[in-house]
PDB file of C-alpha atoms in Angstrom:
ATOM      1  CA  GLU A   9      98.837 112.119  94.270  1.00 45.00           C
ATOM      2  CA  SER A  10     100.185 108.561  94.796  1.00 46.00           C
ATOM      3  CA  LEU A  11     102.427 105.693  92.923  1.00 51.00           C
ATOM      4  CA  THR A  12     100.479 103.081  94.596  1.00 53.00           C
ATOM      5  CA  THR A  13      96.734 101.994  94.852  1.00 54.00           C
ATOM      6  CA  PRO A  14      94.766 105.602  95.706  1.00 52.00           C
ATOM      7  CA  VAL A  15      93.569 106.221  98.749  1.00 50.00           C
ATOM      8  CA  ASP A  16      90.306 107.474  97.263  1.00 49.00           C
ATOM      9  CA  ARG A  17      89.961 107.302  93.237  1.00 46.00           C
ATOM     10  CA  PHE A  18      86.816 109.690  92.993  1.00 49.00           C
ATOM     11  CA  GLU A  19      88.887 112.327  94.333  1.00 57.00           C
ATOM     12  CA  GLY A  20      91.801 114.318  92.423  1.00 60.00           C
ATOM     13  CA  THR A  21      92.246 114.895  88.859  1.00 57.00           C
ATOM     14  CA  THR A  22      93.931 111.968  88.029  1.00 55.00           C
ATOM     15  CA  MET A  23      90.424 109.604  87.949  1.00 55.00           C
ATOM     16  CA  GLY A  24      92.317 106.924  90.291  1.00 56.00           C
ATOM     17  CA  LYS A  25      94.734 105.939  87.919  1.00 64.00           C
ATOM     18  CA  VAL A  26      98.349 106.188  89.847  1.00 63.00           C
ATOM     19  CA  ALA A  27     101.935 107.216  88.750  1.00 66.00           C
ATOM     20  CA  VAL A  28     102.454 107.978  84.892  1.00 68.00           C
ATOM     21  CA  PHE A  29      98.988 106.789  83.838  1.00 71.00           C
ATOM     22  CA  GLY A  30      97.946 109.207  86.716  1.00 70.00           C
ATOM     23  CA  LEU A  31     100.019 112.039  85.370  1.00 72.00           C
ATOM     24  CA  LEU A  32      99.088 111.417  81.711  1.00 76.00           C
ATOM     25  CA  GLU A  33      95.002 111.986  82.844  1.00 73.00           C
ATOM     26  CA  THR A  34      96.005 115.184  84.542  1.00 76.00           C
ATOM     27  CA  ALA A  35      97.483 115.963  81.006  1.00 82.00           C
ATOM     28  CA  GLY A  36      94.588 115.356  79.374  1.00 83.00           C
ATOM     29  CA  VAL A  37      96.325 111.983  77.672  1.00 80.00           C
ATOM     30  CA  PRO A  38      93.480 109.417  78.942  1.00 75.00           C
ATOM     31  CA  LEU A  39      94.310 105.683  78.610  1.00 74.00           C
ATOM     32  CA  ASP A  40      91.879 103.708  79.017  1.00 73.00           C
ATOM     33  CA  ASN A  41      93.532 100.969  81.922  1.00 70.00           C
ATOM     34  CA  ASN A  42      90.304 100.244  84.255  1.00 71.00           C
ATOM     35  CA  VAL A  43      89.427  97.287  85.420  1.00 73.00           C
ATOM     36  CA  GLY A  44      87.391  95.374  82.908  1.00 79.00           C
ATOM     37  CA  ASN A  45      89.154  96.548  80.080  1.00 82.00           C
ATOM     38  CA  PRO A  46      89.556  93.816  77.166  1.00 88.00           C
ATOM     39  CA  ILE A  47      92.290  94.960  75.916  1.00 86.00           C
ATOM     40  CA  LEU A  48      94.476  95.326  78.931  1.00 82.00           C
ATOM     41  CA  VAL A  49      92.996  91.984  80.235  1.00 85.00           C
ATOM     42  CA  PHE A  50      94.707  90.166  77.300  1.00 90.00           C
ATOM     43  CA  GLN A  51      97.984  91.754  77.511  1.00 86.00           C
ATOM     44  CA  GLN A  52      98.091  90.570  81.557  1.00 85.00           C
ATOM     45  CA  LYS A  53      97.802  86.790  79.986  1.00 87.00           C
ATOM     46  CA  LEU A  54      99.610  87.305  77.010  1.00 89.00           C
ATOM     47  CA  ASN A  55     102.575  88.297  79.652  1.00 86.00           C
ATOM     48  CA  ARG A  56     101.171  85.075  82.068  1.00 85.00           C
ATOM     49  CA  PHE A  57     102.028  82.558  79.184  1.00 87.00           C
ATOM     50  CA  PHE A  58     105.211  84.208  77.549  1.00 89.00           C
ATOM     51  CA  ASN A  59     106.346  84.254  81.803  1.00 85.00           C
ATOM     52  CA  GLY A  60     106.981  87.819  81.567  1.00 82.00           C
ATOM     53  CA  LYS A  61     108.961  89.270  84.591  1.00 83.00           C
ATOM     54  CA  ALA A  62     106.388  91.271  85.466  1.00 77.00           C
ATOM     55  CA  GLN A  63     103.554  89.782  86.627  1.00 77.00           C
ATOM     56  CA  ILE A  64     100.017  90.957  87.485  1.00 76.00           C
ATOM     57  CA  TYR A  65      97.695  88.098  86.309  1.00 76.00           C
ATOM     58  CA  SER A  66      97.554  85.373  88.717  1.00 79.00           C
ATOM     59  CA  ARG A  67      98.223  81.640  87.886  1.00 84.00           C
ATOM     60  CA  ALA A  68      95.068  79.726  89.197  1.00 84.00           C
ATOM     61  CA  GLU A  69      97.431  77.416  91.663  1.00 89.00           C
ATOM     62  CA  ASP A  70      98.846  80.443  92.943  1.00 87.00           C
ATOM     63  CA  VAL A  71      95.466  81.768  94.500  1.00 87.00           C
ATOM     64  CA  PRO A  72      95.417  82.127  97.824  1.00 88.00           C
ATOM     65  CA  ALA A  73      92.647  79.355  98.576  1.00 90.00           C
ATOM     66  CA  TRP A  74      90.677  81.938 101.271  1.00 90.00           C
ATOM     67  CA  TRP A  75      90.404  84.215  98.344  1.00 82.00           C
ATOM     68  CA  LYS A  76      86.715  84.178  97.097  1.00 83.00           C
ATOM     69  CA  SER A  77      86.983  85.447  93.111  1.00 81.00           C
ATOM     70  CA  LYS A  78      87.864  83.644  90.369  1.00 82.00           C
ATOM     71  CA  ALA A  79      88.652  87.638  89.011  1.00 82.00           C
ATOM     72  CA  VAL A  80      92.470  88.156  88.710  1.00 79.00           C
ATOM     73  CA  GLY A  81      94.715  91.169  87.288  1.00 77.00           C
ATOM     74  CA  ALA A  82      92.085  93.449  85.236  1.00 76.00           C
ATOM     75  CA  GLU A  83      88.999  90.706  84.982  1.00 81.00           C
ATOM     76  CA  LEU A  84      85.971  92.215  86.139  1.00 79.00           C
ATOM     77  CA  ASN A  85      85.198  91.137  89.639  1.00 75.00           C
ATOM     78  CA  ASP A  86      82.613  88.649  90.181  1.00 77.00           C
ATOM     79  CA  ILE A  87      81.667  89.161  93.728  1.00 72.00           C
TER      80      ILE A  87
END
């Protein structure tokens, strides 16, 4: 499958998940790491708060002006 963003999340056996999450999904060990998952959003915000090395959740001032959505990281899309 893919280690980056899936080309077609509805095709294949990984259910749109990538890297180790796709391998686990294929092996029958699904992890709920989808957009909108409140635990995932909380983890991303906590990592941002503590200024962790791997940042997935953007600060408001870092979002470009052309970006229409207020959603960042794993938050549900608002558009």
